[in-house]
Amino acid sequence: MKVSLFITCLSDAIYPRVGEAMVRLLARYGVTLEFPPIQTCCGQPAFNSGYWNEARTTAKTIIEAFEDSDFVIAPSGSCTGMIHHYPKLFENDPAMLDKALALQSKTYEFTQFLVNVLGVTDVGATFRHKVTYHPSCHGSRLMGIKDEPMALMTRVKGLEFVPLPHAEDCCGFGGTFAVKMSDISGAMVSEKSDHVKETEAEVLVGLDMACLMNIAGNLRYRNEPVKVMHLAELLYEGVR
Amino acid sequence: MSHGAKGGATVKERAELALNNDFLRKAVKFTTERLKNGKLQAMKEHGNWEEWRERGRQIRLHTIAHLDYYLNLFVENARANGVHVHFAETAQEAVDISMAIAERVSAKTVVKSKSMVSEELHLNAALEKIGVEAIETDLGEYIIQLADEPPSHIIIPAIHKNRYQIAELLSEDAGETLEADTKILAGYVRRRLRSKFLEADIGMTGCNFAIAETGSMVLFENEGNARMVTTLPKTQITLMGMERIIPSWADLEVMATLLPRSATGQKLTMYMSGITGPRRSEDADGPDEMHIIIVDNGRSLQLGDPEFQELLNCIRCGACLNACPVYRHIGGHAYGGTYSGPIGAVLTPSLNKNIAEWDDIANASSLCGACYEACPVKIPLHDMLVYLRRRKVEAGHSNKLEDAGMKGFATLFSKSGRMSTVLKLGKIGQKFVARDGGIRLKIGPLKGWNTYRVTPTLPKKSFRQQWATLDAEIREGLKEMSPDIKRRMEQAVQSRKNGGTHGHGHS
Ligand code: SF4
């Protein structure tokens, strides 16, 4: 069975440690990830900005990259969600539509795969810190990833979980939104950081590096000493 | 009344004004949070919310799919009840019809309640021009009329003002100092309006739902003023968006369950009036003459458009505004149109056929989907925002700089080799600007981002550069897969072949 890693461009370029954590964690269950090197970006920046021709160009690369995979696993609910948008992108191209549907049906966000497919909730980790969690919008609202991360976190020994006030509020990233509407985005991320600070957590964890880069960047700007991690990193840190 | 965009030509400029206005931000945050929490509580108490939400959606989908049939039925029944029914294709036509009625009955004053459609038509200004005084009688509408401002929320038009600002406005109106106490202020407006109700020649309202099977119209309100507006004046005009129809009173039960709960968290509003025609001889009160003006004004553009038809399902509850984090920070006026928040961001451009006139309101969203989640009839507003952006690009009205950027994006990310080259260049470039693994430079494309954040630097090696070593190490120490996990994975592949899906709640 071929299980492929869709690293996402952001984790590839800036957060390789997230990919490494996923690979090492899944290897503990005998799941070897493959890495098709032709993969690039899911195309979301172009798609969300209305540039669908450009989005199609990168979508085709992704579809080709994972054509013969049985499972595609990504450390992002948002990029996974983008792949779930591919059928809409190719609705007038029957040949590509079939391929897009096939890719959609086999693409999972990391915790979905771990919990729902593999049936793993207790990875045997220990992590003695106060942790809060930001549920990213695309993952939680559009992909329905709500219980999976909680199931994993509650089973980590020593982890003290503090709920994030107004957790469901968007962090203000929104891709090109953060650049085009930088002041609105700035107001949103500042509010999010206020809430993180209220929890007095040492670690903020999430499932999407884009949102986490946004929040971490603001926390660092304000000199808040909160560590920001992807859940895969936290879990791997806890078992090593 | 000047209904122009408040101080700013673009969303960005208007948003900046709002972001620098602490009174506004506090007031909007306070009330939207109260309404949002009220709704969540009401959903919980209802116990079966999702099921009723789906019912509501189905009723709206069905009605809009057969809108011509139900509109005809409604009109036939309303006429049989003695109502004069008019159709207005444009805002101007609706204004003309209203003015003709006002002139015919020699109206001097019109009392109004609950009509976003009349805001859409800028009717008050038109009536003023022919010497007819229009008086808003909902408390919030009365306040913004005094302030000469458009509404900043669909159901709480003065949401952006705190009670001190309101007290100031009303004191000026009263010619005496009124205490900033909600009861005192509301009491003043009530007294002030009483004579207006009695004097008025025309009562004008909107319409929450129009019931096709009996030709009736239904109004939800909390202040009782809509009831006065529809019973005291001799002539009654209802302004109604052409999509307000539902088939039957049985359907109203579902809508009456969804609307107040979604809007304010109330189980039911204080008043719910059903009006079927003018006063009959045996009735104690009611208008002698009743008109319904059915307004299109761009709504039929969505009919038959698979990406936007669901927009007509909207019941104008305002839940999407209360759930929206962008709205919370910038309030309603920043949206620059009659309708604000997520629904406004989609509706304002959608009602206008001319894409060249669309401003960049659809960009003022992070696409977080909170609106869709809050919507009692599940309108996928976050998807529609993307469709609007796409239509603008397709029609050639996008920003040229962004066009070039996106072409570059596609070229870069169509081939992984190109991506690697750019990353290498980035690593060289960042040497000049990075300190302690962060970039704080506030120039060029990083200006907006770095005003609020520190940008992380690129690590020594990207994931793909580490892959070969990592992969070799993993394969060396590989564990055997447990039979249980193997079986689960095979099952997943099997269920996929049988058409099973996962993820994506809507799509
Ligand atoms: S779009 Fe939905 S949530 Fe927003 S006002 Fe309309 S019905 Fe209410």
PDB file of C-alpha atoms in Angstrom, chain B residues 69-182:
ATOM      1  CA  TYR B  69     -45.121  29.578  -9.293  1.00  0.00           C
ATOM      2  CA  TYR B  70     -45.172  30.730  -5.663  1.00  0.00           C
ATOM      3  CA  LEU B  71     -44.936  34.399  -6.578  1.00  0.00           C
ATOM      4  CA  ASN B  72     -47.949  34.026  -8.864  1.00  0.00           C
ATOM      5  CA  LEU B  73     -49.876  32.208  -6.202  1.00  0.00           C
ATOM      6  CA  PHE B  74     -48.999  34.865  -3.642  1.00  0.00           C
ATOM      7  CA  VAL B  75     -49.997  37.713  -5.951  1.00  0.00           C
ATOM      8  CA  GLU B  76     -53.314  36.074  -6.898  1.00  0.00           C
ATOM      9  CA  ASN B  77     -54.216  35.530  -3.261  1.00  0.00           C
ATOM     10  CA  ALA B  78     -53.079  38.969  -2.139  1.00  0.00           C
ATOM     11  CA  ARG B  79     -55.139  40.585  -4.893  1.00  0.00           C
ATOM     12  CA  ALA B  80     -58.147  38.495  -3.897  1.00  0.00           C
ATOM     13  CA  ASN B  81     -57.671  39.904  -0.387  1.00  0.00           C
ATOM     14  CA  GLY B  82     -57.955  43.407  -1.805  1.00  0.00           C
ATOM     15  CA  VAL B  83     -54.251  44.276  -1.878  1.00  0.00           C
ATOM     16  CA  HIS B  84     -52.790  46.343  -4.698  1.00  0.00           C
ATOM     17  CA  VAL B  85     -49.728  44.422  -5.862  1.00  0.00           C
ATOM     18  CA  HIS B  86     -46.979  46.171  -7.843  1.00  0.00           C
ATOM     19  CA  PHE B  87     -43.807  44.849  -9.415  1.00  0.00           C
ATOM     20  CA  ALA B  88     -40.627  46.907  -9.518  1.00  0.00           C
ATOM     21  CA  GLU B  89     -37.747  45.681 -11.590  1.00  0.00           C
ATOM     22  CA  THR B  90     -35.346  48.361 -10.470  1.00  0.00           C
ATOM     23  CA  ALA B  91     -34.840  50.483  -7.390  1.00  0.00           C
ATOM     24  CA  GLN B  92     -36.000  53.516  -9.335  1.00  0.00           C
ATOM     25  CA  GLU B  93     -39.252  51.813 -10.302  1.00  0.00           C
ATOM     26  CA  ALA B  94     -39.946  50.922  -6.680  1.00  0.00           C
ATOM     27  CA  VAL B  95     -39.259  54.511  -5.645  1.00  0.00           C
ATOM     28  CA  ASP B  96     -41.540  55.837  -8.392  1.00  0.00           C
ATOM     29  CA  ILE B  97     -44.372  53.538  -7.376  1.00  0.00           C
ATOM     30  CA  SER B  98     -44.046  54.556  -3.720  1.00  0.00           C
ATOM     31  CA  MET B  99     -43.969  58.250  -4.616  1.00  0.00           C
ATOM     32  CA  ALA B 100     -46.994  57.937  -6.868  1.00  0.00           C
ATOM     33  CA  ILE B 101     -48.962  56.403  -4.008  1.00  0.00           C
ATOM     34  CA  ALA B 102     -47.769  59.114  -1.619  1.00  0.00           C
ATOM     35  CA  GLU B 103     -48.791  61.824  -4.062  1.00  0.00           C
ATOM     36  CA  ARG B 104     -52.180  60.287  -4.765  1.00  0.00           C
ATOM     37  CA  VAL B 105     -53.122  60.169  -1.080  1.00  0.00           C
ATOM     38  CA  SER B 106     -51.517  63.611  -0.545  1.00  0.00           C
ATOM     39  CA  ALA B 107     -49.273  62.197   2.129  1.00  0.00           C
ATOM     40  CA  LYS B 108     -47.317  64.520   4.359  1.00  0.00           C
ATOM     41  CA  THR B 109     -45.719  61.929   6.593  1.00  0.00           C
ATOM     42  CA  VAL B 110     -44.793  58.285   6.315  1.00  0.00           C
ATOM     43  CA  VAL B 111     -43.980  56.159   9.346  1.00  0.00           C
ATOM     44  CA  LYS B 112     -41.689  53.253   8.615  1.00  0.00           C
ATOM     45  CA  SER B 113     -40.579  50.021  10.208  1.00  0.00           C
ATOM     46  CA  LYS B 114     -38.376  47.035   9.484  1.00  0.00           C
ATOM     47  CA  SER B 115     -37.339  47.564   5.958  1.00  0.00           C
ATOM     48  CA  MET B 116     -33.858  46.900   4.676  1.00  0.00           C
ATOM     49  CA  VAL B 117     -35.350  47.023   1.181  1.00  0.00           C
ATOM     50  CA  SER B 118     -36.266  50.668   1.648  1.00  0.00           C
ATOM     51  CA  GLU B 119     -32.628  51.302   2.651  1.00  0.00           C
ATOM     52  CA  GLU B 120     -31.600  49.548  -0.534  1.00  0.00           C
ATOM     53  CA  LEU B 121     -33.820  51.938  -2.518  1.00  0.00           C
ATOM     54  CA  HIS B 122     -32.699  55.064  -0.587  1.00  0.00           C
ATOM     55  CA  LEU B 123     -36.381  55.825  -0.382  1.00  0.00           C
ATOM     56  CA  ASN B 124     -36.304  58.364   2.446  1.00  0.00           C
ATOM     57  CA  ALA B 125     -34.199  60.764   0.429  1.00  0.00           C
ATOM     58  CA  ALA B 126     -36.561  60.445  -2.537  1.00  0.00           C
ATOM     59  CA  LEU B 127     -39.637  61.074  -0.379  1.00  0.00           C
ATOM     60  CA  GLU B 128     -38.011  64.096   1.211  1.00  0.00           C
ATOM     61  CA  LYS B 129     -37.497  65.592  -2.217  1.00  0.00           C
ATOM     62  CA  ILE B 130     -41.239  65.645  -2.868  1.00  0.00           C
ATOM     63  CA  GLY B 131     -41.876  67.097   0.562  1.00  0.00           C
ATOM     64  CA  VAL B 132     -42.927  63.924   2.348  1.00  0.00           C
ATOM     65  CA  GLU B 133     -41.413  63.378   5.753  1.00  0.00           C
ATOM     66  CA  ALA B 134     -40.310  59.791   6.356  1.00  0.00           C
ATOM     67  CA  ILE B 135     -39.915  58.768   9.992  1.00  0.00           C
ATOM     68  CA  GLU B 136     -38.156  55.597  11.028  1.00  0.00           C
ATOM     69  CA  THR B 137     -39.878  54.109  14.053  1.00  0.00           C
ATOM     70  CA  ASP B 138     -37.629  51.207  15.046  1.00  0.00           C
ATOM     71  CA  LEU B 139     -35.474  52.504  17.868  1.00  0.00           C
ATOM     72  CA  GLY B 140     -32.208  51.712  16.104  1.00  0.00           C
ATOM     73  CA  GLU B 141     -33.396  53.088  12.775  1.00  0.00           C
ATOM     74  CA  TYR B 142     -34.633  56.242  14.484  1.00  0.00           C
ATOM     75  CA  ILE B 143     -31.173  56.765  15.942  1.00  0.00           C
ATOM     76  CA  ILE B 144     -29.302  56.367  12.673  1.00  0.00           C
ATOM     77  CA  GLN B 145     -31.831  58.565  10.913  1.00  0.00           C
ATOM     78  CA  LEU B 146     -31.001  61.291  13.421  1.00  0.00           C
ATOM     79  CA  ALA B 147     -27.301  60.677  12.845  1.00  0.00           C
ATOM     80  CA  ASP B 148     -27.850  60.690   9.089  1.00  0.00           C
ATOM     81  CA  GLU B 149     -26.090  57.379   8.675  1.00  0.00           C
ATOM     82  CA  PRO B 150     -26.925  54.138   6.891  1.00  0.00           C
ATOM     83  CA  PRO B 151     -27.577  51.047   9.020  1.00  0.00           C
ATOM     84  CA  SER B 152     -24.447  49.164  10.029  1.00  0.00           C
ATOM     85  CA  HIS B 153     -26.145  45.849  10.792  1.00  0.00           C
ATOM     86  CA  ILE B 154     -29.125  44.069   9.214  1.00  0.00           C
ATOM     87  CA  ILE B 155     -31.123  43.830  12.431  1.00  0.00           C
ATOM     88  CA  ILE B 156     -29.300  46.201  14.823  1.00  0.00           C
ATOM     89  CA  PRO B 157     -28.830  49.255  12.593  1.00  0.00           C
ATOM     90  CA  ALA B 158     -27.149  51.375  15.277  1.00  0.00           C
ATOM     91  CA  ILE B 159     -24.913  48.591  16.584  1.00  0.00           C
ATOM     92  CA  HIS B 160     -21.844  50.803  16.115  1.00  0.00           C
ATOM     93  CA  LYS B 161     -22.983  53.356  18.690  1.00  0.00           C
ATOM     94  CA  ASN B 162     -22.700  53.048  22.445  1.00  0.00           C
ATOM     95  CA  ARG B 163     -25.386  54.354  24.752  1.00  0.00           C
ATOM     96  CA  TYR B 164     -23.553  57.601  25.490  1.00  0.00           C
ATOM     97  CA  GLN B 165     -23.396  58.444  21.814  1.00  0.00           C
ATOM     98  CA  ILE B 166     -27.062  57.530  21.514  1.00  0.00           C
ATOM     99  CA  ALA B 167     -27.987  59.654  24.510  1.00  0.00           C
ATOM    100  CA  GLU B 168     -26.183  62.586  22.929  1.00  0.00           C
ATOM    101  CA  LEU B 169     -28.102  62.239  19.664  1.00  0.00           C
ATOM    102  CA  LEU B 170     -31.454  61.843  21.378  1.00  0.00           C
ATOM    103  CA  SER B 171     -30.766  64.729  23.765  1.00  0.00           C
ATOM    104  CA  GLU B 172     -30.193  66.981  20.818  1.00  0.00           C
ATOM    105  CA  ASP B 173     -33.446  65.748  19.287  1.00  0.00           C
ATOM    106  CA  ALA B 174     -35.304  66.301  22.580  1.00  0.00           C
ATOM    107  CA  GLY B 175     -33.769  69.693  23.310  1.00  0.00           C
ATOM    108  CA  GLU B 176     -32.970  68.530  26.827  1.00  0.00           C
ATOM    109  CA  THR B 177     -30.325  66.305  28.383  1.00  0.00           C
ATOM    110  CA  LEU B 178     -31.378  62.678  28.565  1.00  0.00           C
ATOM    111  CA  GLU B 179     -29.600  60.242  30.823  1.00  0.00           C
ATOM    112  CA  ALA B 180     -27.661  57.476  29.062  1.00  0.00           C
ATOM    113  CA  ASP B 181     -30.037  54.869  30.376  1.00  0.00           C
ATOM    114  CA  THR B 182     -31.600  52.464  27.898  1.00  0.00           C
TER     115      THR B 182
END
